[in-house]
Amino acid sequence: MTTPSTPARRGGPVAPPGWSRWLVPPAALSIHLSIGQAYAWSVFKPALESGLDLTGTQSALPFQLAIVMLGLSAAFGGTLVERNGPRWAMTVSLLCFSSGFLISALGAATSQYWLIVFGYGFVGGIGLGIGYISPVSTLMKWFPDRPGMATGIAIMGFGGGALIASPWSAAMLDSFGSDSRGIALAFLVHGLAYAVFMSLGVLLIRTPAARVKDEESGESARVPVTGHGVSARSALRTPQFWCLWVVLCMNVTAGIGILEKAAPMISDFFAETDTPVSVAAAAGFVALLSAANMAGRIGWSSTSDLIGRKNIYRVYLGVGAVMYLLISQFGDASKPLFILCALVLLSFYGGGFATIPAYLKDLFGTYQVGAIHGRLLTAWSIAGVLGPLIVNQIADRQAAAGHSGPELYGLSLTVMTGLLVVGFIANELVRPVHPRHHVTPPDAVPAAPVPAQKEAAAHDDAR
């Protein structure tokens, strides 16, 4: 075990005595609810295509670039987030995300589409990535007893942000108009409103002192309960990191494969039955999936605090594989079965995102866990391309071969099942990190002595 030669700088104010740790999740939530607008980009697509004479591929480009920049900025900016602290990271996220909308407003007003791509996609995408990982390590230091619940609350906001942004954006376009001027005004309002809302999180966030008062017992308790951790650079050299990379990639690929194709998929499955699905019903199905995605982020991640991270991923991946098999074999025979399986899969999709930071904390400690999390999110970037590609390419080829209905998706559902099995195996290979990778963080608080029998039990649980 070694000690880092350069102490990490911790930005932002330290919480004063008596500060309630329950003020920290709302601070994180204000950031994630804002950047979760990214999932509502489709609301702007029809207006952009008609107002700026764009193709569907062109109108999707800002969103695609934003997701790419999310993964890259999270991966390369994670160490800066850990070094400078959550307030610095949230401020950077605020400036980039809001500026992205303001630049896009200028682009729409002047009919310069490249400014929208640059503003929302590049600048705003950096705000997405930095904002996504900004509260992770701070939340887990405040809630060492319930890290899954704490990160689940924040990351739930990213899944639920679109539920607020979609109707709000649509209402603005209805009010301002769908021409270039109306789009510019809508972007302008978004940029200013999100700047105000995100500033609440910037002002409210606090880092924990070495010891804080436990609100239930009234006694002083250690917040950074681990006396060692693993640096982001060392984590990349461990098999545990790459096992979790595969786990996250497979889980996200399976979930996003349904999410991206949800409306046409349910319509195709029941198009040739006595109960076809209307356009309105398909849209309602998409809304249900979004709700399941959001609920899974807090529900399943909180459950992981009770049953353990490895066990909850056994559920995500093992039960998820069964759900895909049920859809492929019996989905067109029962609409309730199809909907139930899809809702479960999307809850696992959201839960996987929310649980992974706590899994990383269990393995690598809280030291630089935000930076490690950022690097792991490159799995999301790969899965975001892989999932839709599998489903759409196979469906297109099946349609070209004269197939229709559920036959369009049979092979892709089988592929998804196989990917979840691969993720399940990767999860089973996760073991505790070897002590040679441990370092002693500069601000670590020595952990209380652990009885031998409890230490052995904890080691068995990690295995």
Short mmCIF file of C-alpha atoms in Angstrom, two decimals:
data_model
loop_
_atom_site.label_atom_id
_atom_site.label_comp_id
_atom_site.label_asym_id
_atom_site.label_seq_id
_atom_site.Cartn_x
_atom_site.Cartn_y
_atom_site.Cartn_z
CA MET A 1 0.00 0.00 0.00
CA THR A 2 1.32 3.43 -0.97
CA THR A 3 0.48 7.03 -0.31
CA PRO A 4 -0.10 9.49 -3.16
CA SER A 5 2.73 11.96 -3.46
CA THR A 6 0.50 14.92 -4.35
CA PRO A 7 -2.53 15.63 -2.20
CA ALA A 8 -5.77 16.03 -4.05
CA ARG A 9 -7.27 19.50 -3.89
CA ARG A 10 -10.83 19.56 -2.64
CA GLY A 11 -12.83 22.42 -4.07
CA GLY A 12 -15.92 23.95 -2.57
CA PRO A 13 -16.95 24.65 0.99
CA VAL A 14 -16.80 22.03 3.72
CA ALA A 15 -20.06 21.45 5.56
CA PRO A 16 -20.26 23.19 8.94
CA PRO A 17 -21.21 21.24 12.08
CA GLY A 18 -24.86 20.26 12.06
CA TRP A 19 -25.19 20.41 8.27
CA SER A 20 -27.81 17.88 7.15
CA ARG A 21 -26.54 15.39 4.61
CA TRP A 22 -30.05 15.24 3.14
CA LEU A 23 -29.43 18.63 1.52
CA VAL A 24 -26.82 17.06 -0.74
CA PRO A 25 -29.10 14.80 -2.87
CA PRO A 26 -31.33 17.75 -3.89
CA ALA A 27 -28.19 19.64 -4.93
CA ALA A 28 -27.17 16.71 -7.14
CA LEU A 29 -30.73 16.29 -8.38
CA SER A 30 -30.88 19.88 -9.62
CA ILE A 31 -27.97 19.11 -11.95
CA HIS A 32 -29.23 15.75 -13.17
CA LEU A 33 -32.82 16.89 -13.74
CA SER A 34 -31.41 19.65 -15.94
CA ILE A 35 -28.96 17.65 -18.03
CA GLY A 36 -31.58 14.90 -18.34
CA GLN A 37 -33.16 17.18 -20.95
CA ALA A 38 -30.93 15.36 -23.43
CA TYR A 39 -33.46 12.51 -23.56
CA ALA A 40 -36.08 15.00 -24.80
CA TRP A 41 -34.10 16.19 -27.86
CA SER A 42 -36.56 14.43 -30.17
CA VAL A 43 -39.11 17.17 -29.38
CA PHE A 44 -36.97 19.62 -31.38
CA LYS A 45 -36.39 17.32 -34.35
CA PRO A 46 -39.61 18.03 -36.33
CA ALA A 47 -39.24 21.79 -35.80
CA LEU A 48 -35.60 21.74 -36.88
CA GLU A 49 -36.38 19.69 -39.97
CA SER A 50 -39.18 22.00 -41.09
CA GLY A 51 -37.77 25.31 -39.85
CA LEU A 52 -34.20 24.83 -41.08
CA ASP A 53 -34.90 22.37 -43.92
CA LEU A 54 -32.92 19.51 -42.41
CA THR A 55 -33.03 15.76 -42.91
CA GLY A 56 -33.78 13.38 -40.04
CA THR A 57 -30.12 12.38 -39.93
CA GLN A 58 -29.02 16.01 -39.69
CA SER A 59 -31.50 16.86 -36.94
CA ALA A 60 -30.22 13.95 -34.85
CA LEU A 61 -26.58 15.06 -35.10
CA PRO A 62 -26.56 17.47 -32.10
CA PHE A 63 -27.90 14.73 -29.82
CA GLN A 64 -25.49 12.12 -31.13
CA LEU A 65 -22.52 14.43 -30.65
CA ALA A 66 -23.74 15.35 -27.17
CA ILE A 67 -23.77 11.69 -26.11
CA VAL A 68 -20.30 11.15 -27.57
CA MET A 69 -19.01 14.20 -25.70
CA LEU A 70 -20.73 13.00 -22.53
CA GLY A 71 -18.66 9.84 -22.56
CA LEU A 72 -15.42 11.57 -23.56
CA SER A 73 -15.70 14.45 -21.09
CA ALA A 74 -16.64 12.08 -18.27
CA ALA A 75 -13.67 9.86 -19.08
CA PHE A 76 -11.06 12.58 -19.54
CA GLY A 77 -12.48 15.09 -17.05
CA GLY A 78 -13.08 12.67 -14.19
CA THR A 79 -9.71 13.30 -12.57
CA LEU A 80 -10.28 17.07 -12.68
CA VAL A 81 -13.67 16.58 -11.04
CA GLU A 82 -12.07 14.62 -8.20
CA ARG A 83 -9.24 17.14 -7.82
CA ASN A 84 -11.33 20.30 -7.83
CA GLY A 85 -14.42 19.08 -6.04
CA PRO A 86 -18.18 19.00 -6.75
CA ARG A 87 -18.85 22.76 -6.73
CA TRP A 88 -16.23 23.34 -9.44
CA ALA A 89 -17.63 20.46 -11.50
CA MET A 90 -21.23 21.63 -11.17
CA THR A 91 -20.20 25.15 -12.16
CA VAL A 92 -18.44 23.86 -15.28
CA SER A 93 -21.50 21.77 -16.10
CA LEU A 94 -23.79 24.77 -15.65
CA LEU A 95 -21.67 27.02 -17.87
CA CYS A 96 -21.24 24.46 -20.64
CA PHE A 97 -24.80 23.12 -20.68
CA SER A 98 -26.45 26.56 -20.56
CA SER A 99 -23.96 28.07 -23.01
CA GLY A 100 -24.70 25.20 -25.37
CA PHE A 101 -28.35 26.30 -25.53
CA LEU A 102 -27.41 29.96 -25.94
CA ILE A 103 -25.03 29.17 -28.82
CA SER A 104 -27.75 27.00 -30.35
CA ALA A 105 -30.21 29.90 -30.04
CA LEU A 106 -27.82 32.07 -32.01
CA GLY A 107 -27.46 29.33 -34.59
CA ALA A 108 -31.23 28.98 -35.01
CA ALA A 109 -31.75 32.73 -35.19
CA THR A 110 -29.13 33.08 -37.95
CA SER A 111 -29.99 29.76 -39.65
CA GLN A 112 -26.45 28.53 -39.03
CA TYR A 113 -27.06 24.90 -38.21
CA TRP A 114 -23.40 24.20 -37.50
CA LEU A 115 -23.72 26.49 -34.46
CA ILE A 116 -26.51 24.28 -33.10
CA VAL A 117 -24.35 21.21 -33.59
CA PHE A 118 -21.39 22.92 -31.96
CA GLY A 119 -23.42 24.51 -29.16
CA TYR A 120 -25.73 21.70 -28.07
CA GLY A 121 -23.56 18.81 -29.24
CA PHE A 122 -20.01 19.82 -28.39
CA VAL A 123 -20.22 22.50 -25.68
CA GLY A 124 -23.43 21.20 -24.12
CA GLY A 125 -22.16 17.61 -24.33
CA ILE A 126 -19.19 18.54 -22.15
CA GLY A 127 -21.66 19.91 -19.62
CA LEU A 128 -23.54 16.60 -19.76
CA GLY A 129 -20.47 14.51 -18.98
CA ILE A 130 -19.04 16.70 -16.22
CA GLY A 131 -22.46 17.19 -14.67
CA TYR A 132 -23.27 13.49 -14.75
CA ILE A 133 -20.27 12.49 -12.64
CA SER A 134 -20.00 15.69 -10.56
CA PRO A 135 -21.87 14.53 -7.41
CA VAL A 136 -20.93 10.84 -7.40
CA SER A 137 -18.02 10.64 -4.97
CA THR A 138 -19.47 13.38 -2.72
CA LEU A 139 -22.77 11.56 -2.35
CA MET A 140 -21.04 8.32 -1.44
CA LYS A 141 -18.92 10.06 1.18
CA TRP A 142 -22.03 11.56 2.73
CA PHE A 143 -23.91 8.24 2.57
CA PRO A 144 -21.35 5.48 3.22
CA ASP A 145 -24.16 3.40 4.72
CA ARG A 146 -26.47 3.78 1.66
CA PRO A 147 -24.37 4.64 -1.39
CA GLY A 148 -26.74 2.92 -3.81
CA MET A 149 -29.71 4.97 -2.62
CA ALA A 150 -27.74 8.22 -2.65
CA THR A 151 -26.43 7.90 -6.20
CA GLY A 152 -29.79 6.47 -7.30
CA ILE A 153 -31.57 9.66 -6.23
CA ALA A 154 -29.27 11.81 -8.34
CA ILE A 155 -29.08 9.56 -11.39
CA MET A 156 -32.85 9.12 -11.23
CA GLY A 157 -32.96 12.80 -12.19
CA PHE A 158 -31.13 12.13 -15.45
CA GLY A 159 -33.73 9.53 -16.37
CA GLY A 160 -36.61 11.75 -15.29
CA GLY A 161 -35.39 15.02 -16.75
CA ALA A 162 -37.09 14.28 -20.06
CA LEU A 163 -40.46 13.88 -18.35
CA ILE A 164 -40.23 17.57 -17.46
CA ALA A 165 -38.41 18.80 -20.55
CA SER A 166 -40.59 17.07 -23.16
CA PRO A 167 -43.93 18.78 -22.42
CA TRP A 168 -42.17 22.03 -21.49
CA SER A 169 -40.25 22.18 -24.76
CA ALA A 170 -43.32 21.21 -26.77
CA ALA A 171 -45.35 23.95 -25.10
CA MET A 172 -42.70 26.54 -25.94
CA LEU A 173 -42.57 25.51 -29.58
CA ASP A 174 -46.37 25.71 -29.74
CA SER A 175 -46.23 29.19 -28.23
CA PHE A 176 -43.20 30.62 -30.06
CA GLY A 177 -43.68 28.76 -33.32
CA SER A 178 -41.70 26.06 -35.11
CA ASP A 179 -39.80 28.39 -37.43
CA SER A 180 -36.18 29.40 -36.86
CA ARG A 181 -37.23 32.34 -34.67
CA GLY A 182 -39.42 30.16 -32.45
CA ILE A 183 -36.68 27.54 -32.09
CA ALA A 184 -34.17 30.25 -31.17
CA LEU A 185 -36.49 31.63 -28.46
CA ALA A 186 -37.07 28.14 -27.07
CA PHE A 187 -33.32 27.48 -26.91
CA LEU A 188 -32.78 30.85 -25.24
CA VAL A 189 -35.36 30.17 -22.53
CA HIS A 190 -33.89 26.72 -21.94
CA GLY A 191 -30.40 28.11 -21.51
CA LEU A 192 -31.45 30.80 -19.03
CA ALA A 193 -33.87 28.63 -17.05
CA TYR A 194 -31.43 25.74 -16.66
CA ALA A 195 -28.71 28.19 -15.57
CA VAL A 196 -30.92 29.38 -12.72
CA PHE A 197 -32.03 25.90 -11.69
CA MET A 198 -28.54 24.39 -11.80
CA SER A 199 -27.15 27.29 -9.78
CA LEU A 200 -29.24 26.04 -6.83
CA GLY A 201 -27.15 22.87 -6.81
CA VAL A 202 -23.92 24.83 -7.11
CA LEU A 203 -24.82 26.98 -4.10
CA LEU A 204 -26.16 24.11 -1.99
CA ILE A 205 -23.44 21.48 -2.46
CA ARG A 206 -21.05 20.86 0.44
CA THR A 207 -18.23 18.39 0.93
CA PRO A 208 -18.23 16.42 4.19
CA ALA A 209 -15.92 17.25 7.05
CA ALA A 210 -13.79 14.47 8.50
CA ARG A 211 -16.52 13.77 11.00
CA VAL A 212 -20.20 14.69 10.95
CA LYS A 213 -23.01 14.24 13.44
CA ASP A 214 -25.15 11.19 12.78
CA GLU A 215 -28.75 12.36 12.64
CA GLU A 216 -30.20 9.19 14.13
CA SER A 217 -27.81 8.42 16.98
CA GLY A 218 -26.62 11.96 17.62
CA GLU A 219 -23.06 10.68 17.78
CA SER A 220 -20.09 11.84 15.74
CA ALA A 221 -19.47 9.50 12.83
CA ARG A 222 -16.75 9.13 10.24
CA VAL A 223 -17.85 9.98 6.70
CA PRO A 224 -14.89 8.72 4.63
CA VAL A 225 -15.10 5.33 6.28
CA THR A 226 -12.49 3.64 4.13
CA GLY A 227 -8.82 4.12 4.91
CA HIS A 228 -7.66 3.13 1.43
CA GLY A 229 -8.69 3.51 -2.16
CA VAL A 230 -7.54 2.92 -5.71
CA SER A 231 -6.47 5.70 -8.06
CA ALA A 232 -8.16 6.06 -11.44
CA ARG A 233 -4.92 5.17 -13.22
CA SER A 234 -4.44 2.01 -11.17
CA ALA A 235 -8.09 1.01 -11.61
CA LEU A 236 -7.57 0.72 -15.36
CA ARG A 237 -4.95 -1.94 -14.69
CA THR A 238 -7.32 -4.17 -12.72
CA PRO A 239 -9.50 -6.94 -14.19
CA GLN A 240 -12.32 -5.72 -11.95
CA PHE A 241 -12.62 -2.46 -13.90
CA TRP A 242 -12.88 -4.24 -17.24
CA CYS A 243 -15.32 -6.82 -15.90
CA LEU A 244 -17.57 -3.97 -14.78
CA TRP A 245 -17.04 -2.24 -18.13
CA VAL A 246 -18.44 -5.34 -19.85
CA VAL A 247 -21.27 -5.59 -17.32
CA LEU A 248 -22.36 -1.99 -17.89
CA CYS A 249 -21.97 -2.19 -21.67
CA MET A 250 -24.07 -5.35 -21.95
CA ASN A 251 -26.80 -4.08 -19.61
CA VAL A 252 -27.07 -0.73 -21.39
CA THR A 253 -26.99 -2.32 -24.85
CA ALA A 254 -29.92 -4.56 -23.93
CA GLY A 255 -31.96 -1.73 -22.44
CA ILE A 256 -31.33 0.92 -25.07
CA GLY A 257 -32.11 -1.57 -27.81
CA ILE A 258 -35.75 -1.57 -26.66
CA LEU A 259 -35.86 2.09 -25.62
CA GLU A 260 -34.75 3.42 -29.02
CA LYS A 261 -37.19 1.23 -30.97
CA ALA A 262 -40.03 1.01 -28.45
CA ALA A 263 -42.94 2.55 -30.37
CA PRO A 264 -42.42 0.75 -33.71
CA MET A 265 -41.55 -2.50 -31.94
CA ILE A 266 -44.81 -2.78 -30.00
CA SER A 267 -46.74 -1.73 -33.11
CA ASP A 268 -45.04 -4.39 -35.25
CA PHE A 269 -45.51 -7.13 -32.65
CA PHE A 270 -49.31 -6.70 -32.62
CA ALA A 271 -49.95 -5.32 -36.11
CA GLU A 272 -51.28 -8.65 -37.39
CA THR A 273 -53.33 -9.50 -34.29
CA ASP A 274 -56.91 -8.69 -33.31
CA THR A 275 -55.64 -5.94 -30.98
CA PRO A 276 -53.28 -3.68 -32.98
CA VAL A 277 -51.54 -0.85 -31.17
CA SER A 278 -52.50 2.71 -32.13
CA VAL A 279 -50.01 5.54 -32.48
CA ALA A 280 -51.28 7.12 -29.27
CA ALA A 281 -50.99 3.82 -27.39
CA ALA A 282 -47.45 3.33 -28.67
CA ALA A 283 -46.56 6.81 -27.40
CA GLY A 284 -48.08 5.91 -24.04
CA PHE A 285 -45.94 2.76 -23.99
CA VAL A 286 -42.83 4.91 -24.48
CA ALA A 287 -43.90 7.09 -21.55
CA LEU A 288 -44.34 3.98 -19.39
CA LEU A 289 -40.85 2.83 -20.29
CA SER A 290 -39.45 6.22 -19.27
CA ALA A 291 -41.22 5.95 -15.93
CA ALA A 292 -39.82 2.43 -15.42
CA ASN A 293 -36.35 3.69 -16.33
CA MET A 294 -36.62 6.43 -13.71
CA ALA A 295 -38.16 4.23 -11.01
CA GLY A 296 -35.52 1.55 -11.51
CA ARG A 297 -32.76 4.06 -10.85
CA ILE A 298 -33.87 4.70 -7.29
CA GLY A 299 -35.68 1.42 -6.55
CA TRP A 300 -33.09 -1.11 -7.67
CA SER A 301 -30.09 0.93 -6.54
CA SER A 302 -31.60 1.22 -3.06
CA THR A 303 -32.23 -2.53 -3.08
CA SER A 304 -28.54 -3.06 -3.83
CA ASP A 305 -27.73 -1.54 -0.42
CA LEU A 306 -29.64 -4.44 1.13
CA ILE A 307 -28.64 -7.43 -1.01
CA GLY A 308 -25.27 -6.29 -2.38
CA ARG A 309 -24.10 -4.96 -5.71
CA LYS A 310 -23.05 -8.30 -7.19
CA ASN A 311 -26.42 -9.85 -6.38
CA ILE A 312 -28.40 -6.98 -7.89
CA TYR A 313 -26.46 -7.28 -11.14
CA ARG A 314 -27.24 -10.97 -11.13
CA VAL A 315 -30.87 -9.86 -11.18
CA TYR A 316 -30.35 -7.24 -13.90
CA LEU A 317 -28.50 -9.62 -16.20
CA GLY A 318 -29.99 -13.02 -15.35
CA VAL A 319 -33.65 -12.00 -15.06
CA GLY A 320 -33.13 -9.59 -17.97
CA ALA A 321 -32.08 -12.50 -20.19
CA VAL A 322 -35.25 -14.36 -19.19
CA MET A 323 -37.37 -11.30 -20.03
CA TYR A 324 -35.89 -11.14 -23.52
CA LEU A 325 -36.56 -14.84 -24.03
CA LEU A 326 -40.18 -14.40 -22.98
CA ILE A 327 -40.68 -11.50 -25.40
CA SER A 328 -39.10 -13.39 -28.29
CA GLN A 329 -41.11 -16.58 -27.67
CA PHE A 330 -44.47 -15.33 -26.36
CA GLY A 331 -44.48 -11.55 -26.80
CA ASP A 332 -47.00 -11.45 -29.67
CA ALA A 333 -49.37 -13.80 -27.83
CA SER A 334 -49.95 -11.53 -24.84
CA LYS A 335 -49.84 -7.75 -24.81
CA PRO A 336 -49.65 -7.57 -20.98
CA LEU A 337 -46.71 -9.99 -21.01
CA PHE A 338 -44.89 -7.93 -23.65
CA ILE A 339 -45.42 -4.68 -21.72
CA LEU A 340 -44.48 -6.21 -18.36
CA CYS A 341 -41.24 -7.70 -19.69
CA ALA A 342 -40.30 -4.43 -21.40
CA LEU A 343 -40.98 -2.44 -18.22
CA VAL A 344 -38.81 -4.81 -16.18
CA LEU A 345 -35.99 -4.55 -18.72
CA LEU A 346 -36.10 -0.74 -18.71
CA SER A 347 -36.12 -0.68 -14.92
CA PHE A 348 -32.96 -2.82 -15.03
CA TYR A 349 -31.51 -0.42 -17.61
CA GLY A 350 -31.99 2.53 -15.27
CA GLY A 351 -30.98 0.57 -12.21
CA GLY A 352 -27.72 -0.47 -13.85
CA PHE A 353 -26.74 3.16 -14.37
CA ALA A 354 -27.59 4.11 -10.78
CA THR A 355 -25.94 1.11 -9.11
CA ILE A 356 -22.61 1.14 -10.92
CA PRO A 357 -21.10 4.05 -8.89
CA ALA A 358 -21.77 2.18 -5.64
CA TYR A 359 -20.30 -1.02 -7.14
CA LEU A 360 -17.17 0.96 -8.01
CA LYS A 361 -17.05 2.36 -4.48
CA ASP A 362 -17.26 -1.15 -3.01
CA LEU A 363 -14.32 -2.29 -5.11
CA PHE A 364 -12.11 0.80 -5.39
CA GLY A 365 -13.06 2.96 -2.40
CA THR A 366 -14.25 6.56 -2.55
CA TYR A 367 -10.82 7.94 -3.53
CA GLN A 368 -11.12 9.09 -7.18
CA VAL A 369 -14.30 7.05 -7.64
CA GLY A 370 -15.74 9.87 -9.74
CA ALA A 371 -12.80 9.66 -12.13
CA ILE A 372 -13.11 5.87 -12.30
CA HIS A 373 -16.85 6.25 -12.95
CA GLY A 374 -16.11 8.69 -15.76
CA ARG A 375 -13.79 6.24 -17.48
CA LEU A 376 -16.33 3.45 -17.10
CA LEU A 377 -18.97 5.55 -18.88
CA THR A 378 -17.14 4.92 -22.15
CA ALA A 379 -19.10 1.66 -22.03
CA TRP A 380 -22.24 3.79 -22.36
CA SER A 381 -20.88 5.46 -25.49
CA ILE A 382 -20.24 2.05 -27.08
CA ALA A 383 -23.61 0.66 -25.97
CA GLY A 384 -25.44 3.74 -27.23
CA VAL A 385 -24.25 2.87 -30.74
CA LEU A 386 -24.33 -0.92 -30.40
CA GLY A 387 -27.88 -1.38 -29.08
CA PRO A 388 -29.78 0.60 -31.74
CA LEU A 389 -27.45 -0.74 -34.45
CA ILE A 390 -28.25 -4.37 -33.58
CA VAL A 391 -32.02 -3.86 -33.47
CA ASN A 392 -32.31 -1.58 -36.51
CA GLN A 393 -29.89 -3.40 -38.79
CA ILE A 394 -31.48 -6.79 -38.16
CA ALA A 395 -35.01 -5.38 -38.51
CA ASP A 396 -34.09 -3.71 -41.82
CA ARG A 397 -32.59 -6.92 -43.19
CA GLN A 398 -35.57 -8.98 -42.08
CA ALA A 399 -37.95 -6.51 -43.71
CA ALA A 400 -35.91 -6.61 -46.94
CA ALA A 401 -36.23 -10.41 -46.86
CA GLY A 402 -40.03 -10.11 -46.76
CA HIS A 403 -40.58 -10.71 -43.05
CA SER A 404 -42.92 -8.66 -40.86
CA GLY A 405 -44.30 -8.41 -37.34
CA PRO A 406 -42.37 -10.17 -34.55
CA GLU A 407 -40.14 -11.83 -37.16
CA LEU A 408 -38.39 -8.47 -37.56
CA TYR A 409 -37.04 -8.71 -34.02
CA GLY A 410 -36.60 -12.40 -33.24
CA LEU A 411 -32.90 -12.54 -34.05
CA SER A 412 -32.04 -9.24 -32.35
CA LEU A 413 -33.85 -10.34 -29.18
CA THR A 414 -31.81 -13.53 -29.19
CA VAL A 415 -28.62 -11.50 -29.62
CA MET A 416 -29.62 -9.30 -26.66
CA THR A 417 -30.20 -12.40 -24.55
CA GLY A 418 -26.71 -13.61 -25.39
CA LEU A 419 -25.16 -10.24 -24.52
CA LEU A 420 -26.84 -10.31 -21.10
CA VAL A 421 -25.42 -13.78 -20.51
CA VAL A 422 -21.95 -12.40 -21.34
CA GLY A 423 -22.53 -9.61 -18.82
CA PHE A 424 -23.70 -12.14 -16.22
CA ILE A 425 -20.46 -14.13 -16.63
CA ALA A 426 -18.38 -10.93 -16.35
CA ASN A 427 -20.17 -10.06 -13.11
CA GLU A 428 -19.41 -13.50 -11.70
CA LEU A 429 -15.71 -12.93 -12.40
CA VAL A 430 -15.56 -9.81 -10.19
CA ARG A 431 -13.35 -10.32 -7.12
CA PRO A 432 -11.99 -7.92 -4.47
CA VAL A 433 -9.19 -5.68 -5.73
CA HIS A 434 -5.70 -6.84 -4.77
CA PRO A 435 -4.13 -4.72 -1.97
CA ARG A 436 -1.16 -3.84 -4.19
CA HIS A 437 -3.43 -1.35 -5.97
CA HIS A 438 -4.43 0.41 -2.74
CA VAL A 439 -3.31 3.92 -1.84
CA THR A 440 -4.02 5.97 1.26
CA PRO A 441 -5.96 9.13 0.29
CA PRO A 442 -4.60 12.35 1.82
CA ASP A 443 -7.93 13.12 3.54
CA ALA A 444 -8.70 9.56 4.65
CA VAL A 445 -10.06 8.91 8.10
CA PRO A 446 -8.77 5.69 9.65
CA ALA A 447 -11.53 3.15 9.73
CA ALA A 448 -12.68 1.72 13.02
CA PRO A 449 -11.31 -1.77 13.80
CA VAL A 450 -13.40 -4.49 12.21
CA PRO A 451 -13.89 -7.79 14.05
CA ALA A 452 -12.30 -10.70 12.25
CA GLN A 453 -15.61 -12.48 11.63
CA LYS A 454 -17.19 -9.35 10.09
CA GLU A 455 -14.15 -8.76 7.93
CA ALA A 456 -14.34 -12.31 6.62
CA ALA A 457 -18.07 -11.93 5.94
CA ALA A 458 -17.50 -8.70 3.99
CA HIS A 459 -14.81 -10.39 1.92
CA ASP A 460 -17.15 -13.27 1.10
CA ASP A 461 -19.91 -10.84 0.09
CA ALA A 462 -17.55 -9.04 -2.32
CA ARG A 463 -16.66 -12.35 -3.87
#
